[in-house]
Amino acid sequence: MCRTALCGLIVALVAVRADARTWTVGGTGADFPLIAPAIAAASAGDVIRVRGGVYREDLVLDKSLVLAGEGHPTLFGTGLGSVVTIVAPECQLSGFTIEGSGVGGTNEMDAAVQVRSNGNRVVDNQMQRVFYGIVVVDARRNEIADNEIHGLRELPFGRRGDGIYLYRAPENFVARNRVSGERDGIYFQYAPRGRAVDNVVTDSRYGLHDMFSDDVVIARNTFSDSVVGANIMNSRRVRVDRNTIARNRGVPGIGLTLKDCDESTIRGNEISGNARGLLLDGSSVNRFTDNTFRANDTAATLFSSAEQNVFSGNQFVDNWSDLVLSGRDSGTRWSADGRGNYWSRYRGFDFDGDGIGDAPHPLVGAFERIEGANPAARIFLQSPAAAGLELAARLAGSAANDAI
């Protein structure tokens, strides 16, 4: 009896799939001139193909549909709220240019696309002059991929939205998107186990922002030419792997910030040309392995609240300062399993050719000791006085307490 009922259910599901219809919108011979009537007429599982043109309407996907643009039709919203809101699960939205969202005048997350259900795909769309690009709220297992998002760059950061914002939204996949001109390019907030892979974010406040989101994977992205490349806060077990974090300058001008983050892995990243490459504050038991800190004003700034972190296999190359310690050292280890780090500013010798310096290397230079206690002194970093101080310290001949 139960087996018969199960077979009947399977047959019914297959029948629904077989009966799915494709609707057309726009152009000669189309089923509808606008998209909203096609959504109203369609049944779950149908496909709606929208031909090239401009469609001025806001849409709500309240049934599981595929909405596919052909020739990148422009969907121009009314300027009130979000342009597309997805409330049914397992929808797909692809192939559109989307403009004309609200601008947050009612303190709402007005977006090109707002997702409020599970298992959807928002792929291959272009979004421009929108407040938020894509917002995912109280939803999981969505794919946000291959979209291009341009925000309201003429506005100050405080009046812009975010490129891709995930709020109370675990286990979402964000990949290969290009975001610029937003407040935060990609923002995980209360969104654990998410993945951000192969995205490119430029010209924003934070390239990536992660708050209260444990077990997030951030891999192979480029975060550049923003105020902060990646800002990770109040999270645990985050994996930051093989990203390029470059040319993030100004105030505060940081490549990667870890604030109150523990037990995370930062591996294989290229952190270059930033005002400060790494800022570590209130974060403990993290491992930094095989990263390259190159041509930053300061490669790494560590506060005394950052405890028991481990650095090994990293390269510190051509930075103005490799390390600034603010306050006392808190048990940072500069090698693991016999593997230390490479320092281009090392002035010692390797007489036996084993790749390890034979004289101790002071982690913090003479000037950086002054800067650690008085950050305003940094303005004199490249001055003759600073160079003279470093020379005098080397000629003194005694190893510093923090030498490794």
Coordinates of C-alpha atoms in Angstrom, one line a residue:
M1 CA 0.0 0.0 0.0
C2 CA 2.7 2.5 1.0
R3 CA 4.9 1.4 -1.9
T4 CA 2.0 2.0 -4.3
A5 CA 1.4 5.5 -2.8
L6 CA 5.1 6.3 -3.1
C7 CA 5.2 5.2 -6.8
G8 CA 2.1 7.4 -7.4
L9 CA 3.8 10.4 -5.9
I10 CA 6.9 9.9 -8.1
V11 CA 4.8 9.5 -11.2
A12 CA 2.9 12.8 -10.3
L13 CA 6.2 14.7 -9.8
V14 CA 7.5 13.5 -13.1
A15 CA 4.2 14.5 -14.7
V16 CA 4.5 18.0 -13.3
R17 CA 8.0 18.3 -14.7
A18 CA 6.9 17.0 -18.1
D19 CA 4.0 19.5 -18.2
A20 CA 6.3 22.5 -17.4
R21 CA 5.7 25.3 -20.0
T22 CA 8.0 27.9 -21.5
W23 CA 6.5 31.4 -21.7
T24 CA 7.9 34.3 -23.8
V25 CA 7.8 38.0 -23.0
G26 CA 8.5 40.9 -25.4
G27 CA 8.7 41.2 -29.1
T28 CA 6.6 39.8 -31.9
G29 CA 4.5 36.7 -31.1
A30 CA 5.4 36.7 -27.4
D31 CA 2.9 35.5 -24.9
F32 CA 3.1 38.7 -22.9
P33 CA 4.4 42.3 -23.4
L34 CA 5.5 42.6 -19.7
I35 CA 7.0 40.2 -17.2
A36 CA 4.6 40.5 -14.2
P37 CA 1.6 39.0 -16.1
A38 CA 3.8 36.1 -17.3
I39 CA 4.7 35.4 -13.6
A40 CA 1.0 35.5 -12.7
A41 CA 0.0 33.1 -15.5
A42 CA 2.9 30.6 -14.9
S43 CA 2.9 27.5 -12.7
A44 CA 5.7 26.3 -10.5
G45 CA 8.4 24.7 -12.6
D46 CA 7.7 26.9 -15.7
V47 CA 10.3 28.9 -17.6
I48 CA 9.8 32.5 -18.6
R49 CA 12.1 33.8 -21.4
V50 CA 12.4 37.6 -21.6
R51 CA 13.6 39.1 -24.9
G52 CA 15.7 42.2 -25.2
G53 CA 14.2 45.5 -24.3
V54 CA 13.4 47.7 -21.3
Y55 CA 10.8 46.6 -18.8
R56 CA 9.8 49.2 -16.1
E57 CA 8.3 47.1 -13.3
D58 CA 9.0 45.6 -9.9
L59 CA 8.7 41.8 -9.7
V60 CA 7.8 39.2 -7.0
L61 CA 8.7 35.6 -7.7
D62 CA 6.1 33.8 -5.5
K63 CA 6.4 30.4 -7.3
S64 CA 9.4 28.3 -8.3
L65 CA 10.2 29.6 -11.8
V66 CA 13.1 30.2 -14.1
L67 CA 13.2 33.8 -15.3
A68 CA 15.8 34.1 -18.0
G69 CA 16.8 37.1 -20.0
E70 CA 17.8 36.8 -23.6
G71 CA 20.2 39.5 -24.9
H72 CA 20.4 41.1 -21.4
P73 CA 17.0 42.9 -21.3
T74 CA 16.9 45.8 -18.9
L75 CA 14.6 45.6 -15.9
F76 CA 14.1 49.1 -14.6
G77 CA 12.5 49.3 -11.2
T78 CA 10.0 51.9 -10.1
G79 CA 12.5 53.4 -7.6
L80 CA 10.5 52.1 -4.6
G81 CA 11.8 49.1 -2.7
S82 CA 13.5 46.2 -4.4
V83 CA 13.3 45.5 -8.1
V84 CA 13.0 41.7 -7.8
T85 CA 11.9 39.9 -4.7
I86 CA 12.2 36.1 -4.5
V87 CA 10.0 34.5 -1.9
A88 CA 9.5 31.1 -3.5
P89 CA 12.3 28.5 -3.2
E90 CA 14.3 27.1 -6.1
C91 CA 14.0 30.0 -8.5
Q92 CA 16.6 31.1 -11.0
L93 CA 17.1 34.7 -12.2
S94 CA 19.7 35.2 -14.9
G95 CA 20.6 37.3 -17.9
F96 CA 19.2 40.7 -16.9
T97 CA 20.5 44.3 -16.5
I98 CA 18.8 45.6 -13.4
E99 CA 18.5 49.3 -12.4
G100 CA 16.4 51.6 -10.4
S101 CA 16.0 50.2 -6.9
G102 CA 14.9 52.5 -4.0
V103 CA 17.7 54.2 -2.1
G104 CA 16.8 53.2 1.5
G105 CA 14.7 56.3 2.2
T106 CA 12.5 54.2 4.5
N107 CA 15.4 52.5 6.2
E108 CA 14.8 49.3 4.1
M109 CA 17.3 47.2 2.3
D110 CA 16.2 48.3 -1.2
A111 CA 18.0 46.1 -3.7
A112 CA 18.2 45.0 -7.3
V113 CA 17.4 41.5 -6.0
Q114 CA 16.2 40.5 -2.6
V115 CA 16.1 36.7 -1.8
R116 CA 14.0 35.5 1.1
S117 CA 13.8 31.7 0.3
N118 CA 16.1 28.7 0.0
G119 CA 17.9 27.1 -2.9
N120 CA 17.7 29.9 -5.5
R121 CA 20.2 30.9 -8.2
V122 CA 20.9 34.5 -9.0
V123 CA 23.5 34.3 -11.8
D124 CA 24.9 36.3 -14.7
N125 CA 23.1 39.6 -14.1
Q126 CA 24.4 43.2 -14.3
M127 CA 23.2 45.6 -11.6
Q128 CA 23.9 49.3 -11.7
R129 CA 22.9 52.4 -9.8
V130 CA 21.3 50.3 -7.1
F131 CA 21.3 50.8 -3.4
Y132 CA 22.0 47.2 -2.4
G133 CA 22.9 44.8 -5.2
I134 CA 21.7 41.4 -3.8
V135 CA 20.3 40.9 -0.3
V136 CA 19.8 37.4 1.1
V137 CA 17.7 37.4 4.3
D138 CA 16.7 34.3 6.5
A139 CA 17.6 32.0 3.6
R140 CA 20.1 29.3 2.9
R141 CA 21.8 27.3 0.2
N142 CA 21.5 30.0 -2.5
E143 CA 24.0 30.6 -5.3
I144 CA 25.0 34.1 -6.1
A145 CA 27.4 33.9 -9.0
D146 CA 28.8 35.7 -12.0
N147 CA 27.0 39.0 -11.4
E148 CA 28.4 42.5 -11.9
I149 CA 27.3 45.1 -9.4
H150 CA 27.9 48.8 -9.4
G151 CA 26.7 50.9 -6.6
L152 CA 26.0 54.6 -6.0
R153 CA 29.6 55.6 -6.0
E154 CA 28.9 59.3 -6.1
L155 CA 27.4 59.1 -2.5
P156 CA 29.5 58.9 0.7
F157 CA 30.0 55.4 2.1
G158 CA 27.4 55.9 4.8
R159 CA 24.6 56.5 2.3
R160 CA 25.4 53.5 0.1
G161 CA 24.2 50.0 0.5
D162 CA 26.2 46.7 0.2
G163 CA 27.0 44.8 -3.0
I164 CA 26.0 41.4 -1.7
Y165 CA 24.6 41.3 1.8
L166 CA 23.8 38.0 3.6
Y167 CA 21.9 38.5 6.9
R168 CA 20.9 35.5 9.1
A169 CA 21.6 33.5 6.0
P170 CA 23.8 30.4 6.5
E171 CA 25.4 28.1 3.9
N172 CA 25.2 30.4 0.9
F173 CA 27.7 30.4 -2.0
V174 CA 29.0 33.7 -3.4
A175 CA 31.3 33.2 -6.4
R176 CA 32.8 35.0 -9.4
N177 CA 31.0 38.3 -8.8
R178 CA 32.5 41.7 -9.6
V179 CA 31.5 44.5 -7.2
S180 CA 32.5 48.1 -7.1
G181 CA 31.3 51.4 -5.7
E182 CA 29.5 49.9 -2.7
R183 CA 29.8 50.4 1.1
D184 CA 30.8 46.7 1.7
G185 CA 31.4 44.6 -1.3
I186 CA 30.4 41.3 0.3
Y187 CA 28.9 41.2 3.8
F188 CA 28.3 38.1 5.9
Q189 CA 26.4 39.0 9.1
Y190 CA 25.1 36.1 11.2
A191 CA 25.7 34.0 8.2
P192 CA 27.8 31.0 9.2
R193 CA 29.3 28.4 6.8
G194 CA 29.1 30.7 3.8
R195 CA 31.7 30.6 1.0
A196 CA 33.0 33.6 -1.0
V197 CA 35.2 32.4 -3.9
D198 CA 36.8 34.0 -6.9
N199 CA 35.1 37.4 -6.4
V200 CA 36.6 40.8 -7.4
V201 CA 35.7 43.8 -5.2
T202 CA 37.1 47.3 -5.7
D203 CA 36.4 50.9 -4.8
S204 CA 34.4 50.2 -1.7
R205 CA 34.6 50.8 2.0
Y206 CA 35.3 47.1 2.9
G207 CA 35.9 44.6 0.1
L208 CA 34.6 41.9 2.4
H209 CA 33.0 42.3 5.8
D210 CA 32.3 39.3 8.1
M211 CA 30.6 39.6 11.5
F212 CA 29.3 36.9 13.8
S213 CA 29.7 34.3 11.0
D214 CA 31.7 31.2 12.0
D215 CA 33.2 28.7 9.6
V216 CA 33.2 31.0 6.5
V217 CA 35.5 30.2 3.6
I218 CA 37.1 33.2 1.8
A219 CA 39.2 31.9 -1.1
R220 CA 40.8 33.2 -4.3
N221 CA 39.2 36.6 -4.2
T222 CA 40.7 40.0 -5.1
F223 CA 40.0 42.9 -2.6
S224 CA 41.7 46.0 -3.8
D225 CA 41.7 49.8 -4.0
S226 CA 39.2 50.2 -1.1
V227 CA 39.6 51.5 2.4
V228 CA 39.9 48.0 3.9
G229 CA 40.4 44.9 1.9
A230 CA 38.8 42.4 4.3
N231 CA 37.4 43.1 7.8
I232 CA 36.6 40.0 9.8
M233 CA 35.1 40.5 13.2
N234 CA 33.6 38.4 16.1
S235 CA 34.0 35.1 14.2
R236 CA 35.7 31.7 14.7
R237 CA 37.3 29.2 12.4
V238 CA 37.3 31.4 9.3
R239 CA 39.5 30.2 6.4
V240 CA 41.2 33.0 4.4
D241 CA 42.9 31.2 1.6
R242 CA 44.9 32.4 -1.5
N243 CA 43.3 35.9 -1.8
T244 CA 44.9 39.0 -3.4
I245 CA 44.5 42.0 -1.0
A246 CA 46.1 45.0 -2.6
R247 CA 46.4 48.8 -2.5
N248 CA 43.9 49.5 0.2
R249 CA 44.9 52.8 1.5
G250 CA 43.8 56.1 3.1
V251 CA 42.2 56.1 6.6
P252 CA 42.4 53.5 8.0
G253 CA 43.9 51.8 4.9
I254 CA 44.2 48.1 6.0
G255 CA 44.5 45.0 3.8
L256 CA 43.2 42.4 6.3
T257 CA 41.8 43.1 9.8
L258 CA 41.0 40.4 12.3
K259 CA 39.1 41.8 15.3
D260 CA 38.0 39.3 18.0
C261 CA 38.5 36.4 15.7
D262 CA 39.9 33.1 17.0
E263 CA 41.1 29.7 15.6
S264 CA 41.2 30.8 12.0
T265 CA 43.6 29.9 9.2
I266 CA 45.1 32.6 6.9
R267 CA 47.1 30.8 4.2
G268 CA 48.7 31.6 0.9
N269 CA 47.5 35.2 0.5
E270 CA 49.2 38.0 -1.4
I271 CA 48.9 41.2 0.7
S272 CA 50.6 44.0 -1.0
G273 CA 50.7 47.8 -1.4
N274 CA 48.5 48.5 1.6
A275 CA 49.0 51.2 4.2
R276 CA 48.9 48.4 6.7
G277 CA 48.9 44.8 5.5
L278 CA 47.5 43.1 8.6
L279 CA 45.9 44.4 11.7
L280 CA 45.4 41.9 14.5
D281 CA 43.4 42.9 17.5
G282 CA 41.7 40.8 20.2
S283 CA 42.3 37.7 18.1
S284 CA 43.9 34.5 19.4
V285 CA 45.1 31.1 18.3
N286 CA 45.1 31.9 14.6
R287 CA 47.7 30.5 12.1
F288 CA 49.3 32.6 9.4
T289 CA 51.1 30.4 6.9
D290 CA 52.7 30.9 3.5
N291 CA 51.4 34.5 3.0
T292 CA 53.4 37.2 1.2
F293 CA 53.4 40.7 2.7
R294 CA 54.9 42.9 0.0
A295 CA 55.5 46.6 -0.3
N296 CA 53.1 47.6 2.4
D297 CA 53.8 50.7 4.5
T298 CA 53.6 48.4 7.5
A299 CA 53.3 44.7 6.9
A300 CA 51.6 43.7 10.2
T301 CA 50.4 45.6 13.3
L302 CA 49.7 43.4 16.4
F303 CA 48.0 44.6 19.5
S304 CA 48.7 43.1 22.9
S305 CA 45.2 41.7 22.9
A306 CA 46.2 39.3 20.1
E307 CA 47.4 36.2 21.9
Q308 CA 49.0 32.9 20.9
N309 CA 49.0 33.4 17.2
V310 CA 51.5 31.5 15.0
F311 CA 53.3 32.8 11.9
S312 CA 55.4 30.4 9.8
G313 CA 56.4 30.2 6.1
N314 CA 55.4 33.8 5.4
Q315 CA 57.5 36.3 3.3
F316 CA 58.0 39.9 4.5
V317 CA 59.3 41.6 1.4
D318 CA 60.2 45.3 0.8
N319 CA 57.8 46.7 3.4
W320 CA 58.7 50.1 4.9
S321 CA 58.1 48.4 8.3
D322 CA 57.6 44.7 8.8
L323 CA 56.0 44.7 12.2
V324 CA 54.6 47.2 14.8
L325 CA 53.7 45.9 18.2
S326 CA 51.3 48.0 20.2
G327 CA 51.7 47.0 23.8
R328 CA 53.4 43.9 25.2
D329 CA 53.9 40.8 23.1
S330 CA 51.2 38.2 23.9
G331 CA 52.9 34.9 23.1
T332 CA 53.1 35.2 19.3
R333 CA 55.2 32.4 17.8
W334 CA 57.3 33.2 14.8
S335 CA 58.0 29.6 13.7
A336 CA 56.2 26.2 13.7
D337 CA 57.7 22.8 13.3
G338 CA 61.1 24.3 12.7
R339 CA 59.8 26.6 9.9
G340 CA 60.3 30.3 10.3
N341 CA 59.6 33.3 8.0
Y342 CA 61.5 35.2 5.3
W343 CA 62.5 38.8 6.1
S344 CA 63.9 40.8 3.2
R345 CA 65.2 43.4 5.8
Y346 CA 67.4 40.8 7.4
R347 CA 71.0 42.1 7.6
G348 CA 72.7 39.0 8.9
F349 CA 74.5 36.1 7.0
D350 CA 73.8 32.5 6.1
F351 CA 77.3 31.1 6.3
D352 CA 76.3 27.4 5.9
G353 CA 73.8 28.0 3.1
D354 CA 70.9 26.3 4.8
G355 CA 68.5 29.1 4.2
I356 CA 68.4 30.1 7.8
G357 CA 70.1 33.3 9.1
D358 CA 73.0 32.7 11.5
A359 CA 72.5 35.9 13.4
P360 CA 69.4 37.0 15.3
H361 CA 66.9 39.1 13.4
P362 CA 65.1 41.9 15.5
L363 CA 61.4 41.6 14.8
V364 CA 60.7 45.3 15.5
G365 CA 63.1 48.0 14.3
A366 CA 64.2 50.9 16.5
F367 CA 61.7 53.3 14.9
E368 CA 58.8 50.8 15.1
R369 CA 59.3 50.6 18.9
I370 CA 58.6 54.4 19.1
E371 CA 55.6 54.0 16.7
G372 CA 54.1 51.2 18.7
A373 CA 53.8 53.5 21.7
N374 CA 53.0 56.6 19.7
P375 CA 51.2 55.9 16.3
A376 CA 51.4 59.6 15.3
A377 CA 55.2 59.2 15.0
R378 CA 54.6 57.3 11.7
I379 CA 54.7 60.5 9.8
F380 CA 58.5 60.5 10.3
L381 CA 59.0 56.9 9.1
Q382 CA 60.9 57.8 5.9
S383 CA 62.7 60.8 7.5
P384 CA 66.5 61.0 7.8
A385 CA 66.0 60.9 11.6
A386 CA 64.4 57.5 11.4
A387 CA 67.1 56.2 9.1
G388 CA 69.8 57.5 11.6
L389 CA 68.0 55.8 14.5
E390 CA 68.0 52.4 12.6
L391 CA 71.6 52.8 11.7
A392 CA 72.6 53.6 15.3
A393 CA 70.6 50.5 16.5
R394 CA 72.5 48.2 14.1
L395 CA 75.9 49.7 15.0
A396 CA 75.2 49.1 18.7
G397 CA 75.7 45.4 18.0
S398 CA 73.5 43.9 20.8
A399 CA 70.5 41.8 19.8
A400 CA 67.1 43.1 20.7
N401 CA 65.0 41.1 23.2
D402 CA 62.5 40.1 20.5
A403 CA 65.2 38.9 18.0
I404 CA 64.5 35.6 16.4

